[in-house]
Short mmCIF file of C-alpha atoms in Angstrom, two decimals:
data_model
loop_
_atom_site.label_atom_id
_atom_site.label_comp_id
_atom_site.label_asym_id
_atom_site.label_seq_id
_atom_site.Cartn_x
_atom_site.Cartn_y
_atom_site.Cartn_z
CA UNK K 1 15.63 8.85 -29.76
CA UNK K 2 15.04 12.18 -28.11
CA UNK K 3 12.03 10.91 -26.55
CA UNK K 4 13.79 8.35 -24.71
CA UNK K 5 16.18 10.86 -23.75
CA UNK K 6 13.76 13.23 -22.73
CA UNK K 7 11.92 10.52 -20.45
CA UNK K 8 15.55 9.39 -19.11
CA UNK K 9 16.12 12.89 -18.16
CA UNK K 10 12.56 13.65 -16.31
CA UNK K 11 13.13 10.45 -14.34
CA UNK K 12 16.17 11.64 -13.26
CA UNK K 13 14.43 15.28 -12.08
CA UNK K 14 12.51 12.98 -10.65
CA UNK K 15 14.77 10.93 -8.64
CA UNK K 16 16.35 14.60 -7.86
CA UNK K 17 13.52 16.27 -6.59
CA UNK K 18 13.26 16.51 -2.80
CA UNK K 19 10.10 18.40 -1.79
CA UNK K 20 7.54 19.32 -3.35
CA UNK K 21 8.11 21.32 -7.41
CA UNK K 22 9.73 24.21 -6.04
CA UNK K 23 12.32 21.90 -5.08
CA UNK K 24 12.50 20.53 -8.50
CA UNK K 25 13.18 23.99 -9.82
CA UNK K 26 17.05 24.43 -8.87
CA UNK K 27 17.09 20.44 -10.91
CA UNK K 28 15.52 21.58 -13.88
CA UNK K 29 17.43 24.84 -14.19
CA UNK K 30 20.15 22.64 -14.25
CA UNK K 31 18.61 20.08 -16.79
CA UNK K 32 16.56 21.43 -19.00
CA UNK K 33 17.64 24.71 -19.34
CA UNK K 34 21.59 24.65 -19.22
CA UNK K 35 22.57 21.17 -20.31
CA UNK K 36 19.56 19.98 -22.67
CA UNK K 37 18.45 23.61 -23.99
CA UNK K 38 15.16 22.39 -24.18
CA UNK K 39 13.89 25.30 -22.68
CA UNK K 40 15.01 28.79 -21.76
CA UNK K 41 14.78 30.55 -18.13
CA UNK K 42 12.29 33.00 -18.84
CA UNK K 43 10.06 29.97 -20.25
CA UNK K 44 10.53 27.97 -17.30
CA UNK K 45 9.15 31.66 -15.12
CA UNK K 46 6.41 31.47 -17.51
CA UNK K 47 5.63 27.34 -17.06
CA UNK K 48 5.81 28.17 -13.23
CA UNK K 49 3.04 30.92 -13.56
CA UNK K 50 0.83 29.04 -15.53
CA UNK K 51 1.20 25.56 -13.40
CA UNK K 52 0.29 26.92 -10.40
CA UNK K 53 -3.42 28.32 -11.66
CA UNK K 54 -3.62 25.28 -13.91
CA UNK K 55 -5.34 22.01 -12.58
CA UNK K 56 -2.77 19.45 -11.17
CA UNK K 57 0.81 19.42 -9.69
CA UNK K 58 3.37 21.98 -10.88
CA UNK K 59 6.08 19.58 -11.59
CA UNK K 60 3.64 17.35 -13.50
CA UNK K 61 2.47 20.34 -15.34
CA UNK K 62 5.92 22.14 -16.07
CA UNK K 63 7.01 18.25 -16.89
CA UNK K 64 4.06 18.03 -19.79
CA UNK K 65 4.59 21.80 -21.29
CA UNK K 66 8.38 21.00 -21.84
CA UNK K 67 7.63 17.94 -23.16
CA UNK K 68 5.01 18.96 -25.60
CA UNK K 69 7.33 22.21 -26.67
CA UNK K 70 9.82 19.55 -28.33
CA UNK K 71 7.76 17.09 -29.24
CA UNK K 72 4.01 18.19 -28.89
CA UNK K 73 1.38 15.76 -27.39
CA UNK K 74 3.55 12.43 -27.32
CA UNK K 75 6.79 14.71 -25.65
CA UNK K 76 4.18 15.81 -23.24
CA UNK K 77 3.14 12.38 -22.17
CA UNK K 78 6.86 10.83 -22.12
CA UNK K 79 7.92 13.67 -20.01
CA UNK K 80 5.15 13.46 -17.62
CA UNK K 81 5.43 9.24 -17.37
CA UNK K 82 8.97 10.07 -16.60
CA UNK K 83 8.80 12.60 -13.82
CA UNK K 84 6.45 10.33 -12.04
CA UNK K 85 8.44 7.02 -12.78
CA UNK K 86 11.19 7.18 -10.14
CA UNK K 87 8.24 7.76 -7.36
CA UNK K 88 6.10 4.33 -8.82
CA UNK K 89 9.47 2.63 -8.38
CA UNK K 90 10.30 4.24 -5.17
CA UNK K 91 7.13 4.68 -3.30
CA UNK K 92 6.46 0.60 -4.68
CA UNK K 93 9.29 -0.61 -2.97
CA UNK K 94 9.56 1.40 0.22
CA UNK K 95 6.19 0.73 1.06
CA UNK K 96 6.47 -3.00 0.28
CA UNK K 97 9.67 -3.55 2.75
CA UNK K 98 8.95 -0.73 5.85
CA UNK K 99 5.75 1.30 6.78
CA UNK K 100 7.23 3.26 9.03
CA UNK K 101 10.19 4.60 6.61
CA UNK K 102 9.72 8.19 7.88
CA UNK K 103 9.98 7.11 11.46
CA UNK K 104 13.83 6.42 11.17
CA UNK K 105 16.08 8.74 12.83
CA UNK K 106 18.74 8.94 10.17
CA UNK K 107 15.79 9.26 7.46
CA UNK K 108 14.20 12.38 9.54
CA UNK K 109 17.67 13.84 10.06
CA UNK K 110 18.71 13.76 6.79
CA UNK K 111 15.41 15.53 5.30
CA UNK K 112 16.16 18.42 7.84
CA UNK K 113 19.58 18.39 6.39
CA UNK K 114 18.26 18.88 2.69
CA UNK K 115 15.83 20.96 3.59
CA UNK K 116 18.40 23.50 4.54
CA UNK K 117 19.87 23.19 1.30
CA UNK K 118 16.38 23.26 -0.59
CA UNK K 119 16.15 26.93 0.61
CA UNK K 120 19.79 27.83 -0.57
CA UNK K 121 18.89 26.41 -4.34
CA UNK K 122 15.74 27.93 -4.40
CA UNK K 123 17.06 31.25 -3.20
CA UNK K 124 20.19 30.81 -6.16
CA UNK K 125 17.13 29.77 -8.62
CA UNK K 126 15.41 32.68 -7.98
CA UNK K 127 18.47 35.05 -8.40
CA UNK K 128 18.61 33.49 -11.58
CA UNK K 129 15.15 33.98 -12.83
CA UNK K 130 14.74 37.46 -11.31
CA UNK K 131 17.74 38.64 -14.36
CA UNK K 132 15.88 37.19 -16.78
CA UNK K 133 11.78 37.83 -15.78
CA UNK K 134 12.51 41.69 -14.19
CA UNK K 135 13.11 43.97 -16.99
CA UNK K 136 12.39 47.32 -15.90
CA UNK K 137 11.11 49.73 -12.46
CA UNK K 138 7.13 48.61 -13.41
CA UNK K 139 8.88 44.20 -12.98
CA UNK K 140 10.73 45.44 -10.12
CA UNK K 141 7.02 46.84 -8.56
CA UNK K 142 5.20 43.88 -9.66
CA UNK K 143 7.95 41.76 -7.89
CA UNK K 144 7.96 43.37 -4.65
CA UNK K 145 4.09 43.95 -4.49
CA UNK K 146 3.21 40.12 -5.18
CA UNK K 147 5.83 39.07 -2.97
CA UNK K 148 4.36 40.80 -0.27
CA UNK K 149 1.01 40.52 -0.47
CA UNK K 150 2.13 36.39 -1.09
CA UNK K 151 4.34 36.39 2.23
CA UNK K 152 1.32 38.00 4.37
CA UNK K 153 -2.27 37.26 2.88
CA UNK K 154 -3.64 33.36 2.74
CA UNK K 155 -4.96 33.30 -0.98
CA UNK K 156 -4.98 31.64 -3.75
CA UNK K 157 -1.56 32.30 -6.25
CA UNK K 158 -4.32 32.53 -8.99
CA UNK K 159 -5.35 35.85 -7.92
CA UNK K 160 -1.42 37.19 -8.46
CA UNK K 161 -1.30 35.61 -11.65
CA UNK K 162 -4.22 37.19 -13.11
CA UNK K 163 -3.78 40.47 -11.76
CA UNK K 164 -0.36 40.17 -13.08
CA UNK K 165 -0.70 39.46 -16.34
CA UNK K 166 -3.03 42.30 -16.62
CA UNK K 167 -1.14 44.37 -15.40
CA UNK K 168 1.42 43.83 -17.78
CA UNK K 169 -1.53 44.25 -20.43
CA UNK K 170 -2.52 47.33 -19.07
CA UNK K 171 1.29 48.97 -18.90
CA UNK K 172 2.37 47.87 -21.87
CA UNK K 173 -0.82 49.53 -23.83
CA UNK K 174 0.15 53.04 -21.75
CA UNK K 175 3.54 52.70 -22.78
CA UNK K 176 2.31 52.30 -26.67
CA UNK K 177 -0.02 55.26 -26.44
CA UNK K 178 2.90 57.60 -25.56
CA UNK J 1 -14.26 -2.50 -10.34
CA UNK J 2 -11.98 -0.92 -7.24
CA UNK J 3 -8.84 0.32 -9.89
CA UNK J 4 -11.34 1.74 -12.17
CA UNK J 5 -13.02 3.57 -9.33
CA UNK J 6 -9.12 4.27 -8.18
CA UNK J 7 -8.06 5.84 -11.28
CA UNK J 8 -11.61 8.35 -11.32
CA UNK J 9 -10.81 9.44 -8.03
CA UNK J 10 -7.53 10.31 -8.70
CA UNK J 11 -8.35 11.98 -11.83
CA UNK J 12 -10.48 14.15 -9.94
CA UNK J 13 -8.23 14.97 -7.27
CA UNK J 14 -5.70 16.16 -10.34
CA UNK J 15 -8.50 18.15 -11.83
CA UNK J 16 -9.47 20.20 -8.75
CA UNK J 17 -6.50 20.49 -6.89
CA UNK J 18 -4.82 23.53 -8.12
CA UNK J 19 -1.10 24.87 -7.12
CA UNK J 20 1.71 22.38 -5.19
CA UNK J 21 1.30 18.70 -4.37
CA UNK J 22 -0.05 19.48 -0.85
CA UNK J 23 -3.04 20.82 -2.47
CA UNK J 24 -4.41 17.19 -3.23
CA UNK J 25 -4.19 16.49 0.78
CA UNK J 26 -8.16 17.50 1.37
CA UNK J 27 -9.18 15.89 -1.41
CA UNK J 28 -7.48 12.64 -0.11
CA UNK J 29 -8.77 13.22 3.39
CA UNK J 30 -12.15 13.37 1.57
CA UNK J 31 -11.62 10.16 0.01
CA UNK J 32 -10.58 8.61 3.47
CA UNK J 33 -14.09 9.42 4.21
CA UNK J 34 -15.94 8.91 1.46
CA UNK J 35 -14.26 5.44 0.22
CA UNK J 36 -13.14 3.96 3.29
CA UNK J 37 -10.16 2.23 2.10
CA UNK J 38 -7.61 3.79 4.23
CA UNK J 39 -7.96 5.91 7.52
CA UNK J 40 -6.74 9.45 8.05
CA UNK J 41 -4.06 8.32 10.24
CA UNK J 42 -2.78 5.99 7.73
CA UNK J 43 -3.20 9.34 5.25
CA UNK J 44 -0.51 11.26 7.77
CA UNK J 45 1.68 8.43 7.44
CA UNK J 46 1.36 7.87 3.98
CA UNK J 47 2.24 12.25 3.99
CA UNK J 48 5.28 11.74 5.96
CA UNK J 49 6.64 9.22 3.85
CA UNK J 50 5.88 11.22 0.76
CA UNK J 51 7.78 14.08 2.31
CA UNK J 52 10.93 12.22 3.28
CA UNK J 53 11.07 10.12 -0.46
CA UNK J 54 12.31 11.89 -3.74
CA UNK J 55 9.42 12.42 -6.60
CA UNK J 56 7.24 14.98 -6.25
CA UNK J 57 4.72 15.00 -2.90
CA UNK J 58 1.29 15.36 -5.27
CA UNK J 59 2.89 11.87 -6.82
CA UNK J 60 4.11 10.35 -4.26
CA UNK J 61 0.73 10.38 -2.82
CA UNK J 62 -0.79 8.90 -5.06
CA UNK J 63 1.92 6.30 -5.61
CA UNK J 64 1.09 5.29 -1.94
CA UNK J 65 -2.63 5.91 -1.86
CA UNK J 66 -3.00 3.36 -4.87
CA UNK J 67 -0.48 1.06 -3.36
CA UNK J 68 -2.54 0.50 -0.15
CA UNK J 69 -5.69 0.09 -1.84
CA UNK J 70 -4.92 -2.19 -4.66
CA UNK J 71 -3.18 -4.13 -1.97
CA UNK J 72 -6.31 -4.85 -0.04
CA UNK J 73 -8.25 -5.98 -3.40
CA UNK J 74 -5.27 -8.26 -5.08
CA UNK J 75 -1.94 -9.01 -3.29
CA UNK J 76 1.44 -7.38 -4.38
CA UNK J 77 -0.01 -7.42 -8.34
CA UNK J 78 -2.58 -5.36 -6.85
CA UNK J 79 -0.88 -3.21 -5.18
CA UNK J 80 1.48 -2.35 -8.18
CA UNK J 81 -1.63 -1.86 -10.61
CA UNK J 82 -2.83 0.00 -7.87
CA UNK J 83 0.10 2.26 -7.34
CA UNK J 84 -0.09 2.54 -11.38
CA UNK J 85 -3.11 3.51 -11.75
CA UNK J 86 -3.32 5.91 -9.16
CA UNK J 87 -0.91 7.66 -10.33
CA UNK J 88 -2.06 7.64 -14.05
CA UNK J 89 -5.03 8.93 -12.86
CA UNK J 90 -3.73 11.86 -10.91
CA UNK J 91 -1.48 13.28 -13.69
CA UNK J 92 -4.27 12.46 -16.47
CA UNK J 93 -6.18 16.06 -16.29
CA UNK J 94 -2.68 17.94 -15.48
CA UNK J 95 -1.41 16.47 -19.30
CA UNK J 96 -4.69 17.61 -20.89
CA UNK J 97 -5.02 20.70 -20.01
CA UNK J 98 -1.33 21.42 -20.29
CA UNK J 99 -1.44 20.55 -23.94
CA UNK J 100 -4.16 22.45 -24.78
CA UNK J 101 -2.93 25.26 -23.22
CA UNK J 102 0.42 24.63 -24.61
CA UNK J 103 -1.25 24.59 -28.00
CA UNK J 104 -2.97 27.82 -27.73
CA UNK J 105 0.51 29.32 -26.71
CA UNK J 106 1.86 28.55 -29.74
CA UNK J 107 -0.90 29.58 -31.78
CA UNK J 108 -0.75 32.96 -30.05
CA UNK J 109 2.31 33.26 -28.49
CA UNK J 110 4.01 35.78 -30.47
CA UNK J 111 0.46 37.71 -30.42
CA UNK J 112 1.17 41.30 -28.59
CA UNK J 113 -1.57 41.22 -26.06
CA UNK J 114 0.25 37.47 -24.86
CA UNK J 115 3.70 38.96 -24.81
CA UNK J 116 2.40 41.97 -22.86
CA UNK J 117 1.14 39.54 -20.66
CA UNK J 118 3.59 37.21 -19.46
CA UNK J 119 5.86 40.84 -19.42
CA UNK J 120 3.65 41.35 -15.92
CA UNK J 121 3.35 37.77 -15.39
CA UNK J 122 6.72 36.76 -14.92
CA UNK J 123 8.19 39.24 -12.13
CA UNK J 124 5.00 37.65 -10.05
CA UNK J 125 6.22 33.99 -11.07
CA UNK J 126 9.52 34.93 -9.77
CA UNK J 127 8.27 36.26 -6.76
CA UNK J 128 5.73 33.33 -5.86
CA UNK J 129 8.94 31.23 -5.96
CA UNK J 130 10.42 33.87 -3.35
CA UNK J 131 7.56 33.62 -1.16
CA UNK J 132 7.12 29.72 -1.43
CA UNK J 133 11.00 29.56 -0.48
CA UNK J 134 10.04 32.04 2.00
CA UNK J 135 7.97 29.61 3.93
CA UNK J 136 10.35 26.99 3.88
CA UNK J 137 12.90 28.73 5.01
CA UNK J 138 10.47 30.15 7.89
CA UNK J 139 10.47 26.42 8.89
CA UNK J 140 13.84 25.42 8.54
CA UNK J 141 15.71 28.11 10.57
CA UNK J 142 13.09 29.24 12.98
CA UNK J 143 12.39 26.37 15.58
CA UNK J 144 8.45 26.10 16.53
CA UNK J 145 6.85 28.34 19.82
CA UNK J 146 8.40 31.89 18.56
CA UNK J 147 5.39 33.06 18.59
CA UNK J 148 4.86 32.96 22.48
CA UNK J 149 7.68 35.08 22.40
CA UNK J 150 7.72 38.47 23.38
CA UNK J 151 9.60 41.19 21.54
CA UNK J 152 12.60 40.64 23.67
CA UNK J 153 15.71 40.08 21.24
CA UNK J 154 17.79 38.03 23.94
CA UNK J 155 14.77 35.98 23.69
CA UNK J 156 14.45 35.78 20.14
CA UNK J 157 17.94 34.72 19.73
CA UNK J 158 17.06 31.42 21.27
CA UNK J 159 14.66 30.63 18.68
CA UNK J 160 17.02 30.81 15.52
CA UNK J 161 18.55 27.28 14.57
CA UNK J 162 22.00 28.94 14.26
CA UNK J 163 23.19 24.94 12.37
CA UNK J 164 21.18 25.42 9.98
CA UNK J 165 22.12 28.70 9.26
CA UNK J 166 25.83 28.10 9.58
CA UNK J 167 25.26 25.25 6.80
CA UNK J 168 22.68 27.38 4.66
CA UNK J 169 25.96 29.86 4.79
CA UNK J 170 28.49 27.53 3.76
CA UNK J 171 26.27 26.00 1.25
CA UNK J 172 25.49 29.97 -0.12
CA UNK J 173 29.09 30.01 -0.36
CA UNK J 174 30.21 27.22 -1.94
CA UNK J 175 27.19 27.66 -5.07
CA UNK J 176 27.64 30.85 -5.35
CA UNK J 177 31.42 32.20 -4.88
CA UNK J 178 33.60 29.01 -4.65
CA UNK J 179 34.72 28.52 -8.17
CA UNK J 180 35.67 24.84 -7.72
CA UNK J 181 32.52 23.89 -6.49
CA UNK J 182 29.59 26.39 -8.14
CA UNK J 183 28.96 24.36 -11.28
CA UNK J 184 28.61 21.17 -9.22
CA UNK J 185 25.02 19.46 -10.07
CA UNK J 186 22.84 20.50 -7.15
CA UNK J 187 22.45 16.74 -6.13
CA UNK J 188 26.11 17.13 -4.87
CA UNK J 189 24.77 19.91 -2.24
CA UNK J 190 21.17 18.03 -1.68
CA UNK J 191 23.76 15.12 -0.51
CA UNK J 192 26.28 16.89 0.95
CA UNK J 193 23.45 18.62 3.38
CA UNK J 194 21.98 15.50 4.01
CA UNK J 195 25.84 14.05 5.06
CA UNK J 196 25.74 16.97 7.74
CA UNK J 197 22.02 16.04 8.90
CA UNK J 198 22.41 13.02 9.45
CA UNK J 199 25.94 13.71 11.28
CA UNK J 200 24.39 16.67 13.33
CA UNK J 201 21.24 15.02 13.70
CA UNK J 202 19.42 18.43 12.79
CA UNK J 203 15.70 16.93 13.56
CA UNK J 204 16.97 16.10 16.84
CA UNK J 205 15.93 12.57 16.20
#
């Protein structure tokens, strides 16, 4: 019965998400994390991290680790089918009817509309997560060095992500040999 | 067998593409190429759509992609079990190697060298979401040609799309500070904004 709720709930991300995943984020903050429980904030960080070095789409790979945390391989699946069901559905019948759906004025005004407010949600979203993912002064430095590096050099987020998680590796074996 | 051939391409494209749904675009260009069964200008029209529909971009792709193609080979059933498969195939590698990796998580998960791990990891998580929002927001409230601009703030000023910030202010407001409307589902602000787009007409369109 959860499954079905589970896949109800990813098609409704789904149907939600305007943008690419980051725009899903602010959706499944809302969700998963403070109406279903099904995962916690700083898991959600973590599922971010490890979709964007992992093969695939992040919001098809945050979909399937959610999914397979409740209910293992089978969650994983339902989850994914149901992120991706709304754009089958959508995508079907748009292109069946109009070609040129994008070409509407009302359409292309509207997107720049929400893409105002995609900015505002991600900005709250990352307010959020930056309580529950920056812990100390050595989070805070990790934070502001990625960030910049991200906002000025043209490279892969893998390279962050590694050097990252060693770094927390290396600072947390200091901090045990004092 | 073109939704066989369909559903390895896309599994492909999911298995090399790394990081956000725009990620699969050279692959797909590729495939323009390679397959022949839709041009690159159909490919930009196929992206714009993607863009301005809900679902995911990677998926929506895809969706489309598969759509077109099956459509040439069978009619409307074949451009459903087109759509289908496409899709199926894209996400097919992502659910894989999720699950084994989700797996391994578990096993070790509570293991000291992962915790001390994701300890670094997540303040750079958080921050690739910064710089991704960042970008967008770089789009959003800077109009194009700044550039050209020389380092002349009366000339600068011209450049900032001072309605979108005015509504990126309100909206800060009212999810933020306004008690009455900060536990609203997000959807209500997605709508609202697109209310005041379309009213405004913000692309200028």
């Amino acid at each position: 019965m959860e499954l079905l709720k589970m896949f109800l709930t990813f098609a409704k991300v789904g149907v939600m998400t305007f943008g690419g995943g980051m725009a899903m984020l602010p959706i499944l903050e809302r969700e998963i994390v403070d109406k279903n429980g099904w995962a916690t904030a700083e898991e959600l960080t973590d599922y971010y991290a490890i979709g964007q070095c992992t093969p695939g789409i992040i919001a098809v790979n945050t979909a399937t680790f959610i999914g397979h945390k409740k209910h293992g391989t089978i969650g994983g699946i339902v989850t994914t089918l149901g992120v991706v069901f709304p754009s089958l559905v959508i995508i079907t019948v748009l292109a069946g009817i109009i070609t040129n759906f994008s070409h509407l004025a009302w359409v292309a005004n509207a997107f720049a509309g929400i893409r105002v407010c995609v900015c505002v949600l991600i900005l709250n979203s990352v307010i959020k997560l930056w309580k529950s993912a920056v812990k100390d002064a050595w989070g805070c430095g990790i934070f502001v060095i990625v960030l910049l590096l991200a906002v000025f050099l043209d490279v892969t987020p893998v390279i962050f992500v590694v050097l990252a998680a060693l770094a927390g590796v290396t600072i947390k074996s200091l901090e045990a040999r004092k | 067998m073109i939704f066989l051939r369909l559903f390895y391409e896309f599994f492909m494209t999911g298995l090399f593409s790394v990081g956000g749904g725009l990620a699969t675009l050279p692959f797909l260009q590729k495939m323009a190429d390679d397959t022949g069964w839709f041009t690159r200008a159909q490919l930009a029209d196929m992206l714009a759509v993607s863009e301005s529909t809900p679902g995911p971009i990677g998926v929506n792709m895809a969706t489309y992609v598969g759509y077109t193609t099956g459509g040439s080979a069978g009619g409307i059933l074949g451009s459903v079990l087109g759509a289908v498969v496409a899709t199926l195939g894209l996400i097919a590698p992502s659910i894989i190697v999720i699950v084994i990796i989700a797996s391994m998580l578990e096993k070790f998960g509570e293991s000291k060298l992962v915790k001390s791990a994701f300890y670094g990891l997540r303040p750079a998580s958080v921050a690739l979401i910064a710089s991704a929002g960042l970008s967008v927001a770089l789009e959003v409230f800077v109009k194009p040609g700044i550039a050209n601009a020389k380092l002349d703030i009366a000339k600068l000023v011209t450049f900032v799309d001072w309605r979108a910030l005015i509504l990126a202010a309100v909206l800060l407001i009212l999810t933020r500070w306004v008690k009455f409307t900060k536990k609203l589902h997000p959807i209500c602000f997605i709508g609202l904004s697109a209310a005041v787009g379309i009213l405004f007409k913000f692309a200028g369109a």
